[in-house]
XYZ file of C-alpha atoms in Angstrom:
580
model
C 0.000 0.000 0.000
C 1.154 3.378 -0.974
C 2.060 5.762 1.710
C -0.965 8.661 2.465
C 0.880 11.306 1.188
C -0.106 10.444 -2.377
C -3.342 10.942 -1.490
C -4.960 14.376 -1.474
C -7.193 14.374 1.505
C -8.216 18.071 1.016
C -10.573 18.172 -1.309
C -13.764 19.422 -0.128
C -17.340 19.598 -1.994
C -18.897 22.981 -2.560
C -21.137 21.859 0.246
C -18.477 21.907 2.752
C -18.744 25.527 3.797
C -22.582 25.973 3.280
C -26.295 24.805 3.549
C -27.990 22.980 6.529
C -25.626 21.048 9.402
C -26.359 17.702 9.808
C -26.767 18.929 13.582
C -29.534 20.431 12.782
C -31.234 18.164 10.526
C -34.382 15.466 12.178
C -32.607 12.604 11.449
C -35.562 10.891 10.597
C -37.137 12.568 7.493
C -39.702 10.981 5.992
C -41.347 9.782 9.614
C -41.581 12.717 11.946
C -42.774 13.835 15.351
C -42.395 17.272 16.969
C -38.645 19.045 17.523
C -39.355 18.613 21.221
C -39.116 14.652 20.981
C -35.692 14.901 19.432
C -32.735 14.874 21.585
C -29.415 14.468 19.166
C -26.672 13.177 20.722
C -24.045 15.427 18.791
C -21.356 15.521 21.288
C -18.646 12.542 21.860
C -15.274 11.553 22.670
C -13.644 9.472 20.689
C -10.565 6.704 22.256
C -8.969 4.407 20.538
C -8.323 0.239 22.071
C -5.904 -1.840 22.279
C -8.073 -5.019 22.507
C -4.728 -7.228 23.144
C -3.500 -5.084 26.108
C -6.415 -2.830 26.798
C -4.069 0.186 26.456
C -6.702 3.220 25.641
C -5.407 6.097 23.449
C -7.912 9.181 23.703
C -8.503 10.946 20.722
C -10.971 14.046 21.639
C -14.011 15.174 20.059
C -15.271 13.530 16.987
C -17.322 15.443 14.734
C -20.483 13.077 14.269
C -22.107 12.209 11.678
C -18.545 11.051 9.997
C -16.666 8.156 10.084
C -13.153 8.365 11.971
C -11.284 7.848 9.051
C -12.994 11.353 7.222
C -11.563 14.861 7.497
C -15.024 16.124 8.913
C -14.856 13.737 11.640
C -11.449 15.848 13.036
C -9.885 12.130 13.439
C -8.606 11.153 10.413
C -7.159 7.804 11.938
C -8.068 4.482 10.563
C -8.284 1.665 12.616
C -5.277 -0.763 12.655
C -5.556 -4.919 13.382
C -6.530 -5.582 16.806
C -7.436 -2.189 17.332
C -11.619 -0.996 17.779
C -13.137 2.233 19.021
C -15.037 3.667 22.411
C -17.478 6.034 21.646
C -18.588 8.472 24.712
C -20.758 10.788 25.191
C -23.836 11.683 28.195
C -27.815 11.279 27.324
C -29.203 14.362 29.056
C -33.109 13.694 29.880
C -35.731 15.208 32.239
C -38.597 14.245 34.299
C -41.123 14.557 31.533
C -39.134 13.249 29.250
C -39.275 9.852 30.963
C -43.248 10.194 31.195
C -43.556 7.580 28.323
C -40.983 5.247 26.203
C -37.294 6.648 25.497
C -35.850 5.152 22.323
C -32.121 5.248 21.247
C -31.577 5.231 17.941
C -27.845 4.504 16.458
C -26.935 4.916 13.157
C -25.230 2.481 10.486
C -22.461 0.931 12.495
C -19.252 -0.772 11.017
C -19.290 -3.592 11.958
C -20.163 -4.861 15.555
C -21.009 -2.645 18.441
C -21.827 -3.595 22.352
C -23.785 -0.782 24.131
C -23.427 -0.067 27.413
C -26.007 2.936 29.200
C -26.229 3.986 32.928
C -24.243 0.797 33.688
C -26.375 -1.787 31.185
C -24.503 -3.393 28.527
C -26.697 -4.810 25.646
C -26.327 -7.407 23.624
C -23.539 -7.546 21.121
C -25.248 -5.969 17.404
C -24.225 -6.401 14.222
C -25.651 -3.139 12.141
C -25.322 -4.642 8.847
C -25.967 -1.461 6.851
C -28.742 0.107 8.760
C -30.008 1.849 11.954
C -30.492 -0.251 15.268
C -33.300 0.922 17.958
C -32.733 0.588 21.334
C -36.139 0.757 24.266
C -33.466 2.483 26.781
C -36.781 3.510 29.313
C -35.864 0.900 32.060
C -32.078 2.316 32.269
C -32.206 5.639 32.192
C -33.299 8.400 34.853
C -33.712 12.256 35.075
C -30.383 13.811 34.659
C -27.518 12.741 33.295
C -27.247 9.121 32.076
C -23.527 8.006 30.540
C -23.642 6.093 27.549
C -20.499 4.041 25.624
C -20.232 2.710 22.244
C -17.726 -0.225 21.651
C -17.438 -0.924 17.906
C -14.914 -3.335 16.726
C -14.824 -3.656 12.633
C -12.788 -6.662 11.308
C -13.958 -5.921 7.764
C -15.767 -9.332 7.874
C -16.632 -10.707 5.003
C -19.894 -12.429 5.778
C -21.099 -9.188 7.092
C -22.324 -6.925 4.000
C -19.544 -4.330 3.677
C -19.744 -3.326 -0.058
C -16.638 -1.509 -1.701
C -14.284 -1.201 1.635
C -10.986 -2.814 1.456
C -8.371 -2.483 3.575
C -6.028 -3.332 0.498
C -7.888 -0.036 -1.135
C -7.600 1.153 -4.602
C -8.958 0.803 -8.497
C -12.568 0.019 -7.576
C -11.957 -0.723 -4.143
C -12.723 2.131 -1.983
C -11.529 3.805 1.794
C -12.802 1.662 4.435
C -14.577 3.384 7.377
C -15.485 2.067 10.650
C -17.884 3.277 13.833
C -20.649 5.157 13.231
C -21.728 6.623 10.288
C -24.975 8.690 11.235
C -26.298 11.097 13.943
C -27.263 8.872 16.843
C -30.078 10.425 18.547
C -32.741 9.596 21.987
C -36.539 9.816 21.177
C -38.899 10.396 23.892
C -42.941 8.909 23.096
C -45.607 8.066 24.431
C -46.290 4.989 26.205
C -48.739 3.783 23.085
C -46.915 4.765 20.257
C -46.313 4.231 16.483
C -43.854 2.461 15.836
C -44.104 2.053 11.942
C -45.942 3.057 9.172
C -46.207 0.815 5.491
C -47.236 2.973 2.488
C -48.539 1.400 -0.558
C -49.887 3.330 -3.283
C -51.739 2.901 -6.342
C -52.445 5.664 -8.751
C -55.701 6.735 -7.413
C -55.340 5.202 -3.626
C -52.922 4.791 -0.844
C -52.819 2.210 1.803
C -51.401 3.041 4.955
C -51.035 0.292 7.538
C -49.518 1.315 11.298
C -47.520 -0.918 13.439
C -48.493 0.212 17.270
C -51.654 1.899 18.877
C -53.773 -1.434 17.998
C -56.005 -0.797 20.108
C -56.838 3.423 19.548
C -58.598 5.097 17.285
C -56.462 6.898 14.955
C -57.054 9.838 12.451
C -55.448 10.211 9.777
C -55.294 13.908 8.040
C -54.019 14.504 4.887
C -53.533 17.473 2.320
C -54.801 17.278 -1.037
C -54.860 19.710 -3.900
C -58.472 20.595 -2.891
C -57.652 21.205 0.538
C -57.365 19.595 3.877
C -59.181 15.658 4.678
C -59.488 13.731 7.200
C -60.399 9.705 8.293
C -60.764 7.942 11.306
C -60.333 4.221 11.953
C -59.747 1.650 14.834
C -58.109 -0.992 12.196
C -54.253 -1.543 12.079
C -54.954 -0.173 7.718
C -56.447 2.370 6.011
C -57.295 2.927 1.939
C -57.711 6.135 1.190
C -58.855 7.110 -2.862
C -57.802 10.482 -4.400
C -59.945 12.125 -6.303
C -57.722 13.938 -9.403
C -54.778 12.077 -8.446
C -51.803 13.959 -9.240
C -49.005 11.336 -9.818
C -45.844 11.029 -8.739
C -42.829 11.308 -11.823
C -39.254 12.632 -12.235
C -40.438 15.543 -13.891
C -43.390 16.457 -11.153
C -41.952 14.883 -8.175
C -45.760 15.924 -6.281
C -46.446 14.177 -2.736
C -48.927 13.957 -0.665
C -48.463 15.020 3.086
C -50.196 13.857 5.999
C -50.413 13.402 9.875
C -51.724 10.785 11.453
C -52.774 10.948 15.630
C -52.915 7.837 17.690
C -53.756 8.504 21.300
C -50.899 10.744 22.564
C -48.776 10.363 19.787
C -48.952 12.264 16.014
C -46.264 11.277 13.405
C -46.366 13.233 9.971
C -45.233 11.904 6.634
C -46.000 11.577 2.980
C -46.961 9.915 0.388
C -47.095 10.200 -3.724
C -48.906 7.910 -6.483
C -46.490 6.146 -8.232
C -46.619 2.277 -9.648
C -43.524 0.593 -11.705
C -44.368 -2.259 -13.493
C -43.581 -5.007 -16.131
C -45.693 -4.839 -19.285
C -46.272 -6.244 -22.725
C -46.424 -3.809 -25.286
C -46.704 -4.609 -29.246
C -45.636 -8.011 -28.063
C -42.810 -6.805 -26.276
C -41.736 -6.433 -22.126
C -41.296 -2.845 -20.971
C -41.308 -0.852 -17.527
C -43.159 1.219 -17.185
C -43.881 4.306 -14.841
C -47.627 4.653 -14.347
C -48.764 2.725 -16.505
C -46.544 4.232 -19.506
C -43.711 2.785 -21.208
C -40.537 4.588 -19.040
C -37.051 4.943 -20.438
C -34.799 5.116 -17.178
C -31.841 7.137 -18.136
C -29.357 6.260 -15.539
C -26.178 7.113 -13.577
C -24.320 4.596 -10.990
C -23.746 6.685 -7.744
C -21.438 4.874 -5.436
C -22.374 7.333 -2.596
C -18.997 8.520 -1.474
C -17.606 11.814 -0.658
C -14.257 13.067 -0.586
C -14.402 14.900 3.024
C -17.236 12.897 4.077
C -16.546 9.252 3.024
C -19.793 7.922 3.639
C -21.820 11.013 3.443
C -22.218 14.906 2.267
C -20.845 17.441 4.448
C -24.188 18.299 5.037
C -27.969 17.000 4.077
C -27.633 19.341 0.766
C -25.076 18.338 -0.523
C -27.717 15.210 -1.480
C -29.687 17.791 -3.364
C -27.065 19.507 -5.202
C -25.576 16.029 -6.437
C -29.424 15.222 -7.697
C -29.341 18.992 -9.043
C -26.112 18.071 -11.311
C -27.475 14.790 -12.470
C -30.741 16.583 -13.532
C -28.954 19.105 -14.917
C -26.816 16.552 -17.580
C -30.948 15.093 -18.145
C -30.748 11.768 -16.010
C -33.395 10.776 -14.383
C -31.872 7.525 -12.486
C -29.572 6.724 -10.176
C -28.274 3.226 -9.307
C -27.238 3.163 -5.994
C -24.615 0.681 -6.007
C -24.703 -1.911 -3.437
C -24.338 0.256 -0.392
C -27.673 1.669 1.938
C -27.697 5.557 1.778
C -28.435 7.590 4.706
C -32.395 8.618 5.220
C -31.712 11.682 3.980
C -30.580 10.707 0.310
C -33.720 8.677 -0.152
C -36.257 11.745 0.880
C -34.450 14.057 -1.454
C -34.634 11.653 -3.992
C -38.416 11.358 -3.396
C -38.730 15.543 -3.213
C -36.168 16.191 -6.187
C -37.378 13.240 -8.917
C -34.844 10.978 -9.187
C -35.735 7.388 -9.480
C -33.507 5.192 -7.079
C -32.565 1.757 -8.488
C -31.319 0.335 -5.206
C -28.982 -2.577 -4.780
C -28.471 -4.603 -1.952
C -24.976 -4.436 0.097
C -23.003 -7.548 -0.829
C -21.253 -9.685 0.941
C -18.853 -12.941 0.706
C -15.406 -12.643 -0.538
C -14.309 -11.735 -4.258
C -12.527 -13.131 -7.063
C -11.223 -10.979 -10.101
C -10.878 -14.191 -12.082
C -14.139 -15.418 -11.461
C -16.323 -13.044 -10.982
C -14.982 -10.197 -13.557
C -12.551 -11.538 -15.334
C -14.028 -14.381 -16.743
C -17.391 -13.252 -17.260
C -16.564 -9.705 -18.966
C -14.842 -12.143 -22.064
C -17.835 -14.507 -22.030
C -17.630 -17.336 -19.682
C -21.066 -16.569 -17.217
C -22.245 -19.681 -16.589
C -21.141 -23.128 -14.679
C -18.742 -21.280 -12.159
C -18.936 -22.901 -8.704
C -19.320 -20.582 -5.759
C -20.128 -21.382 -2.025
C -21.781 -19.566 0.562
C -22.040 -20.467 4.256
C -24.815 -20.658 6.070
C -23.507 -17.503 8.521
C -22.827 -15.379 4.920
C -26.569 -16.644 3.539
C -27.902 -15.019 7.200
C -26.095 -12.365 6.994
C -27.102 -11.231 3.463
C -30.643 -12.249 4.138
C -31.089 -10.203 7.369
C -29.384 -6.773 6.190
C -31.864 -7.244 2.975
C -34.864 -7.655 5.235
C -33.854 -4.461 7.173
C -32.738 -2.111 4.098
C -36.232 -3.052 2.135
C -38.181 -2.257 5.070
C -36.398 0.965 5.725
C -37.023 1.732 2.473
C -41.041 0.577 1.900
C -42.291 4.057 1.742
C -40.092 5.519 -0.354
C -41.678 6.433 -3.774
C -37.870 6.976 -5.835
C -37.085 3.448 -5.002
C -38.765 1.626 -8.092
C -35.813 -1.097 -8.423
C -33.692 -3.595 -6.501
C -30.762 -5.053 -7.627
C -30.278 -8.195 -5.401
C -26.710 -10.243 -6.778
C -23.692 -8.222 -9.038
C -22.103 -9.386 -10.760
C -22.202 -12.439 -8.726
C -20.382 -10.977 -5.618
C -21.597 -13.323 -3.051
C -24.319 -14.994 -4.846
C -26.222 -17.464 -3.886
C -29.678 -19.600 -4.447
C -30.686 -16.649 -6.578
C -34.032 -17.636 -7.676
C -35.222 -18.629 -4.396
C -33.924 -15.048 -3.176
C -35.683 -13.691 -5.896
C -38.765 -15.362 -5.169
C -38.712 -14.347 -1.582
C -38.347 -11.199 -2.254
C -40.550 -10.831 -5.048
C -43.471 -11.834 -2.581
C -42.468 -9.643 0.193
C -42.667 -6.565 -2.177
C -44.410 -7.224 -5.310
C -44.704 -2.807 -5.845
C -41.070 -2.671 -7.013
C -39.066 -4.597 -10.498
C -36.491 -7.137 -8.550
C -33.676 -7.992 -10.874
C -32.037 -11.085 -9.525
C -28.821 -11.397 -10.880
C -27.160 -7.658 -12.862
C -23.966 -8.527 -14.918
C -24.322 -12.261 -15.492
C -24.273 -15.390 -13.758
C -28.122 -15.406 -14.756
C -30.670 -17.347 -13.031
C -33.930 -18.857 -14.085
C -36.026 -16.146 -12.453
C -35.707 -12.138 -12.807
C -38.145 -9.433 -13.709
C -35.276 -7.948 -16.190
C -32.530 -9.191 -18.427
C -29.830 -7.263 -16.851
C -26.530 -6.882 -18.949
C -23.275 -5.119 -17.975
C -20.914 -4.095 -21.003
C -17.807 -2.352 -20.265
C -15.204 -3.465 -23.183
C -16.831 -4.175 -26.479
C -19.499 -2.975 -28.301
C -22.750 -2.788 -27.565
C -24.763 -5.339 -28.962
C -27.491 -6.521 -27.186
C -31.128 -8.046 -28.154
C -34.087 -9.133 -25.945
C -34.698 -12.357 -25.261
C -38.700 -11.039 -25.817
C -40.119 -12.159 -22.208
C -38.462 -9.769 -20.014
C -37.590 -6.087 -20.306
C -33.648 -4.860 -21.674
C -31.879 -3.464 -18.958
C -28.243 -2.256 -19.274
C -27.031 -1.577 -16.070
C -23.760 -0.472 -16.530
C -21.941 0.227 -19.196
C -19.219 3.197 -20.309
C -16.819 4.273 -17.249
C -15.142 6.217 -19.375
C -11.790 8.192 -17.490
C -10.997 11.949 -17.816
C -8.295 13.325 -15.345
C -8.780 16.761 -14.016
C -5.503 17.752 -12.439
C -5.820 19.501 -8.999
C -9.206 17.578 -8.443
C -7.985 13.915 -7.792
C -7.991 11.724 -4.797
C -4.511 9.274 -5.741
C -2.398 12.126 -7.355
C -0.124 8.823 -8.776
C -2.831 6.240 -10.368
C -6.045 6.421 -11.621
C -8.845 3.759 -12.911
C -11.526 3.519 -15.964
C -12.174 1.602 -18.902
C -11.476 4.233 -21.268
C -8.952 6.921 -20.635
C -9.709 10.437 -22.933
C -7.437 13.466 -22.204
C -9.620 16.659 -22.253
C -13.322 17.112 -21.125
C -14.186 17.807 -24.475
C -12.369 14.803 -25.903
C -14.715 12.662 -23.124
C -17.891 14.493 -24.122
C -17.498 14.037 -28.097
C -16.506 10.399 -26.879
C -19.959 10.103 -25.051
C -22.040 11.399 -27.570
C -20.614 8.778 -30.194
C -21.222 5.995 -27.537
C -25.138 7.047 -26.897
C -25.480 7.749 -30.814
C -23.760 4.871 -32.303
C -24.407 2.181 -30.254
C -27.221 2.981 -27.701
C -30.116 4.896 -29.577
C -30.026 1.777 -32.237
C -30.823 -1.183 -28.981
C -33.738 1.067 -28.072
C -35.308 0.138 -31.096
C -34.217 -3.575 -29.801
C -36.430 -3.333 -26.646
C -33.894 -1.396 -24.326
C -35.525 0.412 -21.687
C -32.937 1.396 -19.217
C -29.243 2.460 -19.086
C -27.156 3.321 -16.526
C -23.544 4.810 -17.162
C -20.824 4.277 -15.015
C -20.783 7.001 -13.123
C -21.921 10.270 -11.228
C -19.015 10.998 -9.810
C -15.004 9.784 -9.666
C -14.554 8.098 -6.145
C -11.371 8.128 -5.119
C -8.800 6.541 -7.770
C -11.488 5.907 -10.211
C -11.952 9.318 -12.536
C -14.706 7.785 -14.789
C -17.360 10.405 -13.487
C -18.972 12.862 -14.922
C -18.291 15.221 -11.892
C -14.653 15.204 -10.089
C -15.103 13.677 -6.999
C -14.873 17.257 -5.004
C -18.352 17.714 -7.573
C -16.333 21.064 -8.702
C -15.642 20.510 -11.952
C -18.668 19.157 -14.699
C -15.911 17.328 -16.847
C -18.612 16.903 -19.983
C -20.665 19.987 -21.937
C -24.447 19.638 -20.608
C -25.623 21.217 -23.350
C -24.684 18.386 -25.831
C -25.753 15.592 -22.863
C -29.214 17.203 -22.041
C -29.951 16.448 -26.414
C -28.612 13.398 -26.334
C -31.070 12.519 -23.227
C -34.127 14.474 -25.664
C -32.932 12.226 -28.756
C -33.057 8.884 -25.985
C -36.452 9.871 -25.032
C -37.883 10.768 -28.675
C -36.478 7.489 -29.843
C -38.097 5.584 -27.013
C -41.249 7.235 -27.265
C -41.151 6.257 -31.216
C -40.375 2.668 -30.611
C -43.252 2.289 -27.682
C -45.869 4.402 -28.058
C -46.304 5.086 -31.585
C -45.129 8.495 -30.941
């Protein structure tokens, strides 16, 4: 491994400086109660263990919500074999705040945390790639109540852990350990709700609430016409909209609402917004409402360079779905990590559609599992998975799709890549084809193809594009191009870089892009291809195949000449499916 100095840890995102501190964010968007239920724990110490010895080296105040090993986080300091972290910090509560149930909420954690509050140590947790709840009312009092965070992170392979690598580098990324979130304490009534499931049509919603069985709850929502309101004692409602106003990249319209249960109101939103397989003049298509939908896509890895796992602050989400609009995407594929809450609202406010992959797990093989398949061989390769990886996978899945129910961006999930991990992949499809029929589940994106899949999902990175429809299913490229342009003074590894396609000048990569969608893209539409996502938003690290540098500073391509080619995509697409 190269020493750090070839890497320039000071770039910083135009977001750095500005817009709205995570501090001050609800960390909980899209499911909220009143500012006065909220306590953020913002303030910790940070000390690093020696697990052989015990020998504790204090390293001050970390600046949540970063990882240790980010710039923001005032650390900088990755953790070393044998070594884990001890989070400290003091939940601060008062009489009336323990009237009802106090909740502790910690964000993602990397990897394996023990909690210990007021002198109670939890179970050991594994946070897989999303939040963990806590009922903390039976150990904590009025006052001051000291609370400890003991995360070790062995980079385990069974656990879901994505693109970290302690060997980082090419497409392997920086890995980062603790917390990555705000943690926060949430004080509710005894009765509360503890969930809410939103499933829409295009002229209803469902809403179905996990708590309160027993009270009546009313339900008040806002429509174009004005204010309405429902009352029911069942655990569901349905609720039709007359006029509906549908949800779409290009009118992004929700529906907001509070609903009251007893003591306890939560406020949220919904929009009207189906995805769906569908034969049209004998062919398969998504489609968006109802309507034939070409998906023009970007992969978004979701890293930052002063953040690692996240903005400097909650805009910086919009201002990354600003660019992409900007360049006429309307896609991103969020590729195989879990985004913070915050990502997924915007996405829902801004119009992007999310195609969301799950974290993988299991260990990697460049032979088998790129190598070999990108010149041809994609079938009859052996792979095993262990009963603890199968759980693993399987449990972090069940969390992430639940966290993300509600969410009307997220039309797509991308279960296996590329065969990272894979395993019993029609059976996983199956399972979770059942447990969420709303969204388009494609099994298996790359190769290694199973029986079952809502999509025929094709990667192409180094020959041409040539691909045709096998008829039944819909065309999906999901990735393709990852194309390099270098912008000096805006790279992470100042001595390599990574792509599939190195061209020297910005314009030199835009005239390149426009002869790629031309040439060899607009003529598979006419083939049945309904989505394509380009690899990538942004560079990350030693990879500089983005459109953006990875400080988002520079635009390396002319938008001008990518917003027509994403007209000519659409007119073409249009032509081929709807007689237009």
């Amino acid at each position: 491994m190269k020493p750090s100095y070839y890497y320039n840890k000071t770039l910083t995102t135009p977001d750095t400086d500005g817009g709205e501190d995570w501090h001050h964010a609800y960390p909980r968007p899209a499911l909220r109660r009143s500012d006065d239920t909220c306590r953020i724990l913002s303030d910790w110490n940070l000390t690093c263990v020696n697990e052989a010895d015990g020998t504790r080296t204090p390293l001050g105040a970390i600046h949540l919500p970063f990882p240790p090993e980010s710039s923001l986080s005032c650390i900088c300091k990755t953790l070393d074999a044998g070594e884990a972290w001890l989070y400290e910090t003091v939940v601060s509560l008062s009489a009336s705040d323990l009237s009802g149930r106090v909740l502790l909420h910690l964000p993602p954690i990397d990897q394996m945390c023990i909690v210990t509050l007021s002198g109670h140590t939890f179970d050991e947790q594994i946070s897989f790639p999303c939040l963990v709840t806590f009922d903390i009312t039976d150990y904590v009092t009025a006052g001051e109540n000291p609370l400890t965070v003991f995360v070790r992170d062995p980079l385990d392979p069974d656990i879901p852990y994505g693109k970290q690598s302690n060997s980082r580098g090419g497409m392997w990324y920086t890995p980062t350990s603790g917390m990555r979130g705000m943690p926060w304490v949430e004080c509710v009534p005894e009765n509360y709700i503890r969930d809410l499931r939103i499933t829409p049509t295009l002229d209803s919603v469902t809403i179905t609430v996990t708590g309160g069985e027993t009270l009546t709850k009313t339900l008040r929502y806002q429509t174009e016409a004005g204010t309405e309101s429902v009352s029911f004692r069942n655990e569901s409602v349905t609720i039709h909209i007359s006029n509906p106003h549908h949800w779409t990249p290009d009118d992004p319209h929700v529906y907001r609402f509070t609903l009251t249960c007893g003591e306890d109101t939560v406020s949220s939103y919904f929009a009207l917004r189906t995805i769906t397989t569908e034969t049209v003049n004998g062919r398969a298509v998504l489609c968006l409402n109802g309507k034939p939908h070409y998906f023009h896509g970007l992969l978004d890895q979701g890293y930052y360079p002063d953040g690692i796992d996240l903005p400097a602050t909650p805009d910086g989400y919009r201002s990354d779905i600003e660019a992409v609009k900007s360049l006429g995407f309307d896609t991103l594929r969020k590729h195989i990590r879990f985004d913070d809450p915050y990502f997924y609202y915007t996405c829902d406010h801004c119009g992007i559609c999310v195609f969301q992959d799950f974290v993988n797990n299991g260990t990697y093989s460049f032979l088998r599992d790129t190598a070999l398949p990108t010149v041809g061989l994609r079938r009859g390769i052996r792979r095993h998975a262990s009963a603890r990886q199968k759980q693993y996978f399987t449990v972090a899945a069940d969390r992430m799709t639940a966290l993300l129910y509600n969410h009307p961006s997220v039309v797509y999930y991308t279960i296996f890549n590329e065969g990272w991990g894979q395993f019993d992949a029609d059976a996983m499809y199956r399972r979770y084809r059942e447990t969420d029929p709303t969204r388009i589940w494609d099994a298996t994106s790359g190769w290694f193809f199973g029986k079952e899949s809502d999509v025929q999902s094709e990667h192409v990175y180094f020959r041409r594009l040539n691909l045709k429809s096998d008829g039944c299913r819909p065309l999906v490229l999901s990735e393709f191009g990852g194309y390099a342009c270098k912008i000096d003074g805006h790279v992470f590894n100042t001595e390599k870089s990574y792509g599939y396609k190195t061209l020297s000048t910005p314009a030199a990569l835009t005239e390149a892009l426009e002869k790629l969608y031309r040439d060899e893209v607009l003529p598979m539409i006419d083939r049945g291809l309904c989505v394509t996502i380009y690899t990538q938003i942004t560079d990350v690290e030693d990879e500089i195949n983005g459109l953006y540098t990875y400080d988002r500073q520079v635009c390396k391509v002319n938008a001008e000449v990518m917003r027509k080619i994403a007209e000519d995509l659409r007119t073409a697409f249009m032509r081929t499916w709807m007689n237009v």
